[in-house]
Amino acid sequence: MEVIVLDRPEDVAALAADHVEELVRAHPRATLGLATGSSPLSTYAELARRHRAGTAPSYDQVRAFTLDEYVGLPPGDPRSYRATIARELTDHLGLAAAQVAGPDGGLEQLPTAGERYEALLRDAGGIDLQILGIGSDGHLAFNEPGSALSSRTRLKTLTRRTREDNARFFASLDEVPRHVVTQGLGTIGEARHLLLLATGTGKAAAVAAAVEGPLTASCPASVLQLHRRATVLVDTKAAGALGRVDYYREVYEGKPAWQRPST
Ligand code: GLP
């Protein structure tokens, strides 16, 4: 695992955007895995800004897959993750609706939602770069503590804490759906590169548990420790509870130019 500690949240967004653009330049048909939540928002804004400025690679052939979806929201509901990702990123990059997919949170075919999404991911050849946030309790996508480290896309029940964390997007806590369809930890682990973004003190404990704590289903994000290419981008505040910050900084400062994204 590579842990990169940067001074400011803007630095995290810029470096994350560099990673995305480097991939798309090298592989115009790349598949991107997109997280929702606040953590990637400034990265998405930076990608959109570069696209508007005309310096971005073409996203014409890129395909994008979201991580998870609420169950039971009407199609097109602005709070759905599918609508959110279009509004925050893919519309700005010019991706057509057919280039973007997410788990089906509709009630009609819920029992098969997981396997249908797994088939879509498989048919697309898997995810090249998966952007991730981290929940304050260490959850990844909507894999709550206790989720099997090898889990696949499936129906999950949210914890009260996650529903409270996400209540700001709804009129009240009661409106936050209790159920979701989420990529499993095993599904996420098949992406060829994981890029976890975390900023602010509210994420410090979760980041430390994920990066330096034991590998355990009690901290779903600790599954990154098993991945052959996981990059954790944090600002100084989110790095606040890490024990090896000096080492991570030393490694990054000594990193040769050929190992850095070239944009
Ligand atoms: C939700 C999402 C996760 C996200 C998490 C953290 O639970 N399903 O993918 O990482 O929130 O959100 P935020 O970045 O807003 O703190």
PDB file of C-alpha atoms and ligand atoms in Angstrom:
ATOM      1  CA  MET A   1       0.000   0.000   0.000  1.00  0.00           C
ATOM      2  CA  GLU A   2       1.166   3.505  -0.792  1.00  0.00           C
ATOM      3  CA  VAL A   3       0.137   6.235   1.636  1.00  0.00           C
ATOM      4  CA  ILE A   4       0.593   9.788   0.373  1.00  0.00           C
ATOM      5  CA  VAL A   5       0.202  12.587   2.906  1.00  0.00           C
ATOM      6  CA  LEU A   6      -0.375  15.983   1.321  1.00  0.00           C
ATOM      7  CA  ASP A   7      -0.710  19.331   3.033  1.00  0.00           C
ATOM      8  CA  ARG A   8      -4.089  20.487   1.768  1.00  0.00           C
ATOM      9  CA  PRO A   9      -7.351  18.900   0.537  1.00  0.00           C
ATOM     10  CA  GLU A  10      -6.771  20.682  -2.814  1.00  0.00           C
ATOM     11  CA  ASP A  11      -3.499  18.774  -3.196  1.00  0.00           C
ATOM     12  CA  VAL A  12      -5.372  15.488  -2.689  1.00  0.00           C
ATOM     13  CA  ALA A  13      -7.902  16.472  -5.366  1.00  0.00           C
ATOM     14  CA  ALA A  14      -5.206  17.523  -7.838  1.00  0.00           C
ATOM     15  CA  LEU A  15      -3.162  14.336  -7.433  1.00  0.00           C
ATOM     16  CA  ALA A  16      -6.263  12.131  -7.638  1.00  0.00           C
ATOM     17  CA  ALA A  17      -7.271  13.942 -10.838  1.00  0.00           C
ATOM     18  CA  ASP A  18      -3.743  13.378 -12.190  1.00  0.00           C
ATOM     19  CA  HIS A  19      -4.147   9.628 -11.608  1.00  0.00           C
ATOM     20  CA  VAL A  20      -7.483   9.527 -13.444  1.00  0.00           C
ATOM     21  CA  GLU A  21      -6.198  11.567 -16.390  1.00  0.00           C
ATOM     22  CA  GLU A  22      -2.987   9.594 -16.719  1.00  0.00           C
ATOM     23  CA  LEU A  23      -4.997   6.367 -16.945  1.00  0.00           C
ATOM     24  CA  VAL A  24      -7.457   7.750 -19.507  1.00  0.00           C
ATOM     25  CA  ARG A  25      -4.643   9.192 -21.641  1.00  0.00           C
ATOM     26  CA  ALA A  26      -2.875   5.845 -21.711  1.00  0.00           C
ATOM     27  CA  HIS A  27      -6.079   3.788 -22.041  1.00  0.00           C
ATOM     28  CA  PRO A  28      -8.878   5.743 -23.736  1.00  0.00           C
ATOM     29  CA  ARG A  29     -11.268   2.817 -23.140  1.00  0.00           C
ATOM     30  CA  ALA A  30     -10.533   2.701 -19.407  1.00  0.00           C
ATOM     31  CA  THR A  31     -13.170   1.697 -16.880  1.00  0.00           C
ATOM     32  CA  LEU A  32     -13.490   4.008 -13.879  1.00  0.00           C
ATOM     33  CA  GLY A  33     -15.044   3.033 -10.565  1.00  0.00           C
ATOM     34  CA  LEU A  34     -16.684   6.048  -8.980  1.00  0.00           C
ATOM     35  CA  ALA A  35     -17.557   6.652  -5.335  1.00  0.00           C
ATOM     36  CA  THR A  36     -20.196   9.076  -4.168  1.00  0.00           C
ATOM     37  CA  GLY A  37     -20.098  10.976  -0.864  1.00  0.00           C
ATOM     38  CA  SER A  38     -18.257  14.209  -0.085  1.00  0.00           C
ATOM     39  CA  SER A  39     -14.693  12.875  -0.190  1.00  0.00           C
ATOM     40  CA  PRO A  40     -14.238  12.704  -3.978  1.00  0.00           C
ATOM     41  CA  LEU A  41     -16.221  15.879  -4.722  1.00  0.00           C
ATOM     42  CA  SER A  42     -13.228  18.189  -5.033  1.00  0.00           C
ATOM     43  CA  THR A  43     -11.477  15.637  -7.256  1.00  0.00           C
ATOM     44  CA  TYR A  44     -14.562  15.509  -9.475  1.00  0.00           C
ATOM     45  CA  ALA A  45     -14.710  19.319  -9.543  1.00  0.00           C
ATOM     46  CA  GLU A  46     -11.044  19.408 -10.557  1.00  0.00           C
ATOM     47  CA  LEU A  47     -11.596  16.866 -13.353  1.00  0.00           C
ATOM     48  CA  ALA A  48     -14.567  18.898 -14.599  1.00  0.00           C
ATOM     49  CA  ARG A  49     -12.515  22.117 -14.438  1.00  0.00           C
ATOM     50  CA  ARG A  50      -9.714  20.574 -16.513  1.00  0.00           C
ATOM     51  CA  HIS A  51     -12.270  19.271 -18.997  1.00  0.00           C
ATOM     52  CA  ARG A  52     -13.775  22.750 -19.383  1.00  0.00           C
ATOM     53  CA  ALA A  53     -10.284  24.206 -19.741  1.00  0.00           C
ATOM     54  CA  GLY A  54      -9.641  21.846 -22.639  1.00  0.00           C
ATOM     55  CA  THR A  55      -6.615  20.178 -21.063  1.00  0.00           C
ATOM     56  CA  ALA A  56      -8.319  16.881 -20.204  1.00  0.00           C
ATOM     57  CA  PRO A  57      -8.089  13.649 -22.203  1.00  0.00           C
ATOM     58  CA  SER A  58     -11.168  12.521 -24.116  1.00  0.00           C
ATOM     59  CA  TYR A  59     -13.682  10.522 -22.079  1.00  0.00           C
ATOM     60  CA  ASP A  60     -15.597   9.468 -25.209  1.00  0.00           C
ATOM     61  CA  GLN A  61     -14.813   5.787 -24.788  1.00  0.00           C
ATOM     62  CA  VAL A  62     -14.491   5.623 -21.010  1.00  0.00           C
ATOM     63  CA  ARG A  63     -16.994   3.603 -19.012  1.00  0.00           C
ATOM     64  CA  ALA A  64     -17.881   4.354 -15.416  1.00  0.00           C
ATOM     65  CA  PHE A  65     -19.423   2.220 -12.676  1.00  0.00           C
ATOM     66  CA  THR A  66     -20.684   3.425  -9.328  1.00  0.00           C
ATOM     67  CA  LEU A  67     -20.055   1.486  -6.144  1.00  0.00           C
ATOM     68  CA  ASP A  68     -23.461   1.335  -4.577  1.00  0.00           C
ATOM     69  CA  GLU A  69     -27.075   2.496  -4.638  1.00  0.00           C
ATOM     70  CA  TYR A  70     -29.951   3.088  -2.270  1.00  0.00           C
ATOM     71  CA  VAL A  71     -32.878   0.685  -2.512  1.00  0.00           C
ATOM     72  CA  GLY A  72     -36.339   1.958  -3.326  1.00  0.00           C
ATOM     73  CA  LEU A  73     -35.699   5.493  -4.592  1.00  0.00           C
ATOM     74  CA  PRO A  74     -37.648   6.260  -7.776  1.00  0.00           C
ATOM     75  CA  PRO A  75     -35.574   6.186 -10.996  1.00  0.00           C
ATOM     76  CA  GLY A  76     -33.905   9.554 -11.516  1.00  0.00           C
ATOM     77  CA  ASP A  77     -34.357  10.605  -7.871  1.00  0.00           C
ATOM     78  CA  PRO A  78     -31.706  13.305  -7.361  1.00  0.00           C
ATOM     79  CA  ARG A  79     -30.560  11.623  -4.130  1.00  0.00           C
ATOM     80  CA  SER A  80     -29.833   8.325  -5.897  1.00  0.00           C
ATOM     81  CA  TYR A  81     -26.140   7.665  -6.395  1.00  0.00           C
ATOM     82  CA  ARG A  82     -26.683   7.190 -10.123  1.00  0.00           C
ATOM     83  CA  ALA A  83     -28.141  10.713 -10.405  1.00  0.00           C
ATOM     84  CA  THR A  84     -25.543  12.111  -8.025  1.00  0.00           C
ATOM     85  CA  ILE A  85     -22.578  10.839 -10.027  1.00  0.00           C
ATOM     86  CA  ALA A  86     -24.044  12.258 -13.248  1.00  0.00           C
ATOM     87  CA  ARG A  87     -24.555  15.634 -11.608  1.00  0.00           C
ATOM     88  CA  GLU A  88     -21.166  15.737  -9.879  1.00  0.00           C
ATOM     89  CA  LEU A  89     -18.954  14.261 -12.569  1.00  0.00           C
ATOM     90  CA  THR A  90     -19.965  12.268 -15.597  1.00  0.00           C
ATOM     91  CA  ASP A  91     -22.245  14.899 -17.181  1.00  0.00           C
ATOM     92  CA  HIS A  92     -19.390  17.402 -16.882  1.00  0.00           C
ATOM     93  CA  LEU A  93     -16.986  15.062 -18.658  1.00  0.00           C
ATOM     94  CA  GLY A  94     -19.442  14.466 -21.487  1.00  0.00           C
ATOM     95  CA  LEU A  95     -20.170  10.812 -20.684  1.00  0.00           C
ATOM     96  CA  ALA A  96     -23.507   9.661 -22.104  1.00  0.00           C
ATOM     97  CA  ALA A  97     -25.935   7.854 -19.793  1.00  0.00           C
ATOM     98  CA  ALA A  98     -25.096   4.553 -21.523  1.00  0.00           C
ATOM     99  CA  GLN A  99     -21.445   4.920 -20.493  1.00  0.00           C
ATOM    100  CA  VAL A 100     -22.327   4.988 -16.789  1.00  0.00           C
ATOM    101  CA  ALA A 101     -23.834   2.165 -14.750  1.00  0.00           C
ATOM    102  CA  GLY A 102     -24.741   1.545 -11.152  1.00  0.00           C
ATOM    103  CA  PRO A 103     -26.388  -1.227  -9.159  1.00  0.00           C
ATOM    104  CA  ASP A 104     -30.156  -1.449  -9.695  1.00  0.00           C
ATOM    105  CA  GLY A 105     -31.823  -0.368  -6.454  1.00  0.00           C
ATOM    106  CA  GLY A 106     -35.336  -0.891  -7.843  1.00  0.00           C
ATOM    107  CA  LEU A 107     -37.645  -3.105  -5.802  1.00  0.00           C
ATOM    108  CA  GLU A 108     -38.939  -5.191  -8.718  1.00  0.00           C
ATOM    109  CA  GLN A 109     -35.837  -7.287  -9.364  1.00  0.00           C
ATOM    110  CA  LEU A 110     -33.974  -6.772  -6.106  1.00  0.00           C
ATOM    111  CA  PRO A 111     -33.077 -10.451  -5.498  1.00  0.00           C
ATOM    112  CA  THR A 112     -30.965 -10.505  -8.671  1.00  0.00           C
ATOM    113  CA  ALA A 113     -29.514  -6.960  -8.430  1.00  0.00           C
ATOM    114  CA  GLY A 114     -26.180  -8.204  -7.098  1.00  0.00           C
ATOM    115  CA  GLU A 115     -25.515 -10.866  -9.685  1.00  0.00           C
ATOM    116  CA  ARG A 116     -26.695  -8.607 -12.515  1.00  0.00           C
ATOM    117  CA  TYR A 117     -24.221  -5.905 -11.486  1.00  0.00           C
ATOM    118  CA  GLU A 118     -21.407  -8.438 -11.116  1.00  0.00           C
ATOM    119  CA  ALA A 119     -22.153  -9.566 -14.696  1.00  0.00           C
ATOM    120  CA  LEU A 120     -21.984  -5.970 -15.963  1.00  0.00           C
ATOM    121  CA  LEU A 121     -18.632  -5.436 -14.286  1.00  0.00           C
ATOM    122  CA  ARG A 122     -17.318  -8.724 -15.644  1.00  0.00           C
ATOM    123  CA  ASP A 123     -18.517  -7.958 -19.185  1.00  0.00           C
ATOM    124  CA  ALA A 124     -16.752  -4.595 -19.047  1.00  0.00           C
ATOM    125  CA  GLY A 125     -13.494  -6.369 -18.206  1.00  0.00           C
ATOM    126  CA  GLY A 126     -13.398  -5.138 -14.600  1.00  0.00           C
ATOM    127  CA  ILE A 127     -12.477  -1.757 -13.163  1.00  0.00           C
ATOM    128  CA  ASP A 128      -9.116  -0.162 -13.966  1.00  0.00           C
ATOM    129  CA  LEU A 129      -9.164   2.569 -11.325  1.00  0.00           C
ATOM    130  CA  GLN A 130     -11.547   2.570  -8.378  1.00  0.00           C
ATOM    131  CA  ILE A 131     -11.982   5.814  -6.465  1.00  0.00           C
ATOM    132  CA  LEU A 132     -13.023   5.231  -2.851  1.00  0.00           C
ATOM    133  CA  GLY A 133     -14.011   7.253   0.178  1.00  0.00           C
ATOM    134  CA  ILE A 134     -14.112   5.855   3.703  1.00  0.00           C
ATOM    135  CA  GLY A 135     -16.948   5.982   6.216  1.00  0.00           C
ATOM    136  CA  SER A 136     -16.286   7.346   9.681  1.00  0.00           C
ATOM    137  CA  ASP A 137     -16.630   3.768  10.990  1.00  0.00           C
ATOM    138  CA  GLY A 138     -14.261   2.391   8.347  1.00  0.00           C
ATOM    139  CA  HIS A 139     -16.940   1.279   5.892  1.00  0.00           C
ATOM    140  CA  LEU A 140     -16.130   1.019   2.206  1.00  0.00           C
ATOM    141  CA  ALA A 141     -18.891   1.644  -0.341  1.00  0.00           C
ATOM    142  CA  PHE A 142     -21.823   0.433   1.797  1.00  0.00           C
ATOM    143  CA  ASN A 143     -19.973  -2.505   3.303  1.00  0.00           C
ATOM    144  CA  GLU A 144     -20.626  -1.930   6.977  1.00  0.00           C
ATOM    145  CA  PRO A 145     -18.390  -3.313   9.754  1.00  0.00           C
ATOM    146  CA  GLY A 146     -18.793  -7.085   9.827  1.00  0.00           C
ATOM    147  CA  SER A 147     -19.018  -7.400   6.034  1.00  0.00           C
ATOM    148  CA  ALA A 148     -17.183 -10.431   4.680  1.00  0.00           C
ATOM    149  CA  LEU A 149     -13.813  -9.442   3.255  1.00  0.00           C
ATOM    150  CA  SER A 150     -14.583 -11.577   0.180  1.00  0.00           C
ATOM    151  CA  SER A 151     -18.175 -10.355  -0.271  1.00  0.00           C
ATOM    152  CA  ARG A 152     -19.755  -9.731  -3.684  1.00  0.00           C
ATOM    153  CA  THR A 153     -22.361  -7.179  -4.813  1.00  0.00           C
ATOM    154  CA  ARG A 154     -25.464  -7.711  -2.680  1.00  0.00           C
ATOM    155  CA  LEU A 155     -28.222  -6.206  -0.595  1.00  0.00           C
ATOM    156  CA  LYS A 156     -27.102  -4.688   2.725  1.00  0.00           C
ATOM    157  CA  THR A 157     -28.770  -2.967   5.663  1.00  0.00           C
ATOM    158  CA  LEU A 158     -27.206   0.328   6.737  1.00  0.00           C
ATOM    159  CA  THR A 159     -26.144   1.007  10.306  1.00  0.00           C
ATOM    160  CA  ARG A 160     -27.799   3.882  12.101  1.00  0.00           C
ATOM    161  CA  ARG A 161     -24.456   5.722  12.088  1.00  0.00           C
ATOM    162  CA  THR A 162     -24.169   5.565   8.288  1.00  0.00           C
ATOM    163  CA  ARG A 163     -27.763   6.683   7.896  1.00  0.00           C
ATOM    164  CA  GLU A 164     -27.032   9.600  10.249  1.00  0.00           C
ATOM    165  CA  ASP A 165     -23.847  10.444   8.299  1.00  0.00           C
ATOM    166  CA  ASN A 166     -25.867  10.546   5.070  1.00  0.00           C
ATOM    167  CA  ALA A 167     -28.985  12.227   6.494  1.00  0.00           C
ATOM    168  CA  ARG A 168     -27.705  15.608   5.253  1.00  0.00           C
ATOM    169  CA  PHE A 169     -28.740  14.608   1.740  1.00  0.00           C
ATOM    170  CA  PHE A 170     -32.328  13.911   2.839  1.00  0.00           C
ATOM    171  CA  ALA A 171     -35.057  15.968   4.527  1.00  0.00           C
ATOM    172  CA  SER A 172     -34.815  13.851   7.679  1.00  0.00           C
ATOM    173  CA  LEU A 173     -33.143  10.731   9.051  1.00  0.00           C
ATOM    174  CA  ASP A 174     -36.387   8.802   8.550  1.00  0.00           C
ATOM    175  CA  GLU A 175     -36.134   9.382   4.812  1.00  0.00           C
ATOM    176  CA  VAL A 176     -32.683   7.799   4.481  1.00  0.00           C
ATOM    177  CA  PRO A 177     -33.248   4.322   3.002  1.00  0.00           C
ATOM    178  CA  ARG A 178     -32.354   1.430   5.292  1.00  0.00           C
ATOM    179  CA  HIS A 179     -31.289  -0.850   2.462  1.00  0.00           C
ATOM    180  CA  VAL A 180     -28.720  -0.557  -0.313  1.00  0.00           C
ATOM    181  CA  VAL A 181     -27.117  -2.625  -3.061  1.00  0.00           C
ATOM    182  CA  THR A 182     -23.347  -2.366  -2.813  1.00  0.00           C
ATOM    183  CA  GLN A 183     -20.309  -3.842  -4.482  1.00  0.00           C
ATOM    184  CA  GLY A 184     -18.779  -6.296  -2.027  1.00  0.00           C
ATOM    185  CA  LEU A 185     -15.293  -6.014  -0.590  1.00  0.00           C
ATOM    186  CA  GLY A 186     -14.198  -8.895  -2.818  1.00  0.00           C
ATOM    187  CA  THR A 187     -15.694  -7.118  -5.845  1.00  0.00           C
ATOM    188  CA  ILE A 188     -13.907  -3.868  -5.010  1.00  0.00           C
ATOM    189  CA  GLY A 189     -10.663  -5.771  -4.476  1.00  0.00           C
ATOM    190  CA  GLU A 190     -10.723  -6.919  -8.113  1.00  0.00           C
ATOM    191  CA  ALA A 191     -10.240  -3.378  -9.409  1.00  0.00           C
ATOM    192  CA  ARG A 192      -6.710  -3.081 -10.752  1.00  0.00           C
ATOM    193  CA  HIS A 193      -5.922   0.088  -8.788  1.00  0.00           C
ATOM    194  CA  LEU A 194      -7.663   1.379  -5.659  1.00  0.00           C
ATOM    195  CA  LEU A 195      -7.438   5.076  -4.863  1.00  0.00           C
ATOM    196  CA  LEU A 196      -8.820   5.961  -1.438  1.00  0.00           C
ATOM    197  CA  LEU A 197      -9.350   9.658  -0.705  1.00  0.00           C
ATOM    198  CA  ALA A 198      -9.788  11.057   2.807  1.00  0.00           C
ATOM    199  CA  THR A 199      -9.584  14.588   4.149  1.00  0.00           C
ATOM    200  CA  GLY A 200     -10.341  16.223   7.489  1.00  0.00           C
ATOM    201  CA  THR A 201     -10.032  15.160  11.123  1.00  0.00           C
ATOM    202  CA  GLY A 202     -13.349  13.287  11.001  1.00  0.00           C
ATOM    203  CA  LYS A 203     -11.655  10.577   8.946  1.00  0.00           C
ATOM    204  CA  ALA A 204      -8.397  10.316  10.945  1.00  0.00           C
ATOM    205  CA  ALA A 205      -9.412   7.382  13.152  1.00  0.00           C
ATOM    206  CA  ALA A 206     -10.932   5.407  10.267  1.00  0.00           C
ATOM    207  CA  VAL A 207      -7.850   5.978   8.083  1.00  0.00           C
ATOM    208  CA  ALA A 208      -5.484   4.856  10.853  1.00  0.00           C
ATOM    209  CA  ALA A 209      -7.567   1.724  11.494  1.00  0.00           C
ATOM    210  CA  ALA A 210      -7.702   0.896   7.786  1.00  0.00           C
ATOM    211  CA  VAL A 211      -4.014   1.509   7.044  1.00  0.00           C
ATOM    212  CA  GLU A 212      -2.217   0.534  10.249  1.00  0.00           C
ATOM    213  CA  GLY A 213      -4.760  -1.516  12.194  1.00  0.00           C
ATOM    214  CA  PRO A 214      -5.386  -5.247  11.855  1.00  0.00           C
ATOM    215  CA  LEU A 215      -6.965  -6.721   8.733  1.00  0.00           C
ATOM    216  CA  THR A 216     -10.483  -7.264  10.002  1.00  0.00           C
ATOM    217  CA  ALA A 217     -14.101  -7.253   8.869  1.00  0.00           C
ATOM    218  CA  SER A 218     -14.673  -4.853  11.778  1.00  0.00           C
ATOM    219  CA  CYS A 219     -12.895  -2.237   9.657  1.00  0.00           C
ATOM    220  CA  PRO A 220     -13.972  -3.023   6.078  1.00  0.00           C
ATOM    221  CA  ALA A 221     -11.471  -0.554   4.570  1.00  0.00           C
ATOM    222  CA  SER A 222      -8.619  -2.594   6.077  1.00  0.00           C
ATOM    223  CA  VAL A 223      -9.174  -4.910   3.084  1.00  0.00           C
ATOM    224  CA  LEU A 224      -6.952  -2.458   1.183  1.00  0.00           C
ATOM    225  CA  GLN A 225      -4.035  -4.101   2.973  1.00  0.00           C
ATOM    226  CA  LEU A 226      -4.598  -7.207   0.839  1.00  0.00           C
ATOM    227  CA  HIS A 227      -4.571  -5.317  -2.461  1.00  0.00           C
ATOM    228  CA  ARG A 228      -1.522  -5.349  -4.688  1.00  0.00           C
ATOM    229  CA  ARG A 229      -2.001  -1.719  -5.766  1.00  0.00           C
ATOM    230  CA  ALA A 230      -3.769   0.500  -3.265  1.00  0.00           C
ATOM    231  CA  THR A 231      -3.007   4.213  -2.980  1.00  0.00           C
ATOM    232  CA  VAL A 232      -4.273   6.184   0.012  1.00  0.00           C
ATOM    233  CA  LEU A 233      -4.332   9.956  -0.530  1.00  0.00           C
ATOM    234  CA  VAL A 234      -4.862  11.935   2.677  1.00  0.00           C
ATOM    235  CA  ASP A 235      -4.432  15.500   3.817  1.00  0.00           C
ATOM    236  CA  THR A 236      -2.539  16.296   7.022  1.00  0.00           C
ATOM    237  CA  LYS A 237      -5.746  16.241   9.085  1.00  0.00           C
ATOM    238  CA  ALA A 238      -6.943  12.849   7.897  1.00  0.00           C
ATOM    239  CA  ALA A 239      -3.381  11.571   8.496  1.00  0.00           C
ATOM    240  CA  GLY A 240      -3.551  12.822  12.095  1.00  0.00           C
ATOM    241  CA  ALA A 241      -3.825   9.401  13.768  1.00  0.00           C
ATOM    242  CA  LEU A 242      -1.309   7.557  11.554  1.00  0.00           C
ATOM    243  CA  GLY A 243       1.845   6.388  13.312  1.00  0.00           C
ATOM    244  CA  ARG A 244       4.168   6.260  10.310  1.00  0.00           C
ATOM    245  CA  VAL A 245       3.548   9.667   8.733  1.00  0.00           C
ATOM    246  CA  ASP A 246       7.244  10.595   8.624  1.00  0.00           C
ATOM    247  CA  TYR A 247       8.014   7.396   6.740  1.00  0.00           C
ATOM    248  CA  TYR A 248       5.160   7.919   4.252  1.00  0.00           C
ATOM    249  CA  ARG A 249       6.382  11.471   3.581  1.00  0.00           C
ATOM    250  CA  GLU A 250       9.982  10.293   3.155  1.00  0.00           C
ATOM    251  CA  VAL A 251       8.911   7.604   0.683  1.00  0.00           C
ATOM    252  CA  TYR A 252       6.827  10.048  -1.343  1.00  0.00           C
ATOM    253  CA  GLU A 253       9.517  12.728  -1.426  1.00  0.00           C
ATOM    254  CA  GLY A 254      11.995  10.174  -2.742  1.00  0.00           C
ATOM    255  CA  LYS A 255       9.625   8.782  -5.341  1.00  0.00           C
ATOM    256  CA  PRO A 256      11.192   8.918  -8.798  1.00  0.00           C
ATOM    257  CA  ALA A 257       9.489  10.978 -11.492  1.00  0.00           C
ATOM    258  CA  TRP A 258       8.783   7.895 -13.601  1.00  0.00           C
ATOM    259  CA  GLN A 259       6.566   6.496 -10.830  1.00  0.00           C
ATOM    260  CA  ARG A 260       4.431   9.648 -10.599  1.00  0.00           C
ATOM    261  CA  PRO A 261       1.379  10.454 -12.733  1.00  0.00           C
ATOM    262  CA  SER A 262       2.530  12.533 -15.691  1.00  0.00           C
ATOM    263  CA  THR A 263       0.053  15.307 -16.506  1.00  0.00           C
TER     264      THR A 263
HETATM  265  C1  GLP B   1     -21.279   6.662   1.882  1.00  0.00           C
HETATM  266  C2  GLP B   1     -20.819   6.014   0.597  1.00  0.00           C
HETATM  267  C3  GLP B   1     -19.350   5.665   0.628  1.00  0.00           C
HETATM  268  C4  GLP B   1     -18.572   6.884   1.099  1.00  0.00           C
HETATM  269  C5  GLP B   1     -19.000   7.227   2.495  1.00  0.00           C
HETATM  270  C6  GLP B   1     -18.223   8.407   3.088  1.00  0.00           C
HETATM  271  O1  GLP B   1     -21.576   5.735   2.871  1.00  0.00           O
HETATM  272  N1  GLP B   1     -21.563   4.834   0.284  1.00  0.00           N
HETATM  273  O2  GLP B   1     -18.916   5.261  -0.653  1.00  0.00           O
HETATM  274  O3  GLP B   1     -17.194   6.598   1.080  1.00  0.00           O
HETATM  275  O4  GLP B   1     -20.365   7.589   2.433  1.00  0.00           O
HETATM  276  O5  GLP B   1     -18.821   9.591   2.670  1.00  0.00           O
HETATM  277  P1  GLP B   1     -18.156  10.991   2.758  1.00  0.00           P
HETATM  278  O6  GLP B   1     -17.103  11.021   1.720  1.00  0.00           O
HETATM  279  O7  GLP B   1     -19.287  11.923   2.464  1.00  0.00           O
HETATM  280  O8  GLP B   1     -17.626  11.152   4.127  1.00  0.00           O
END
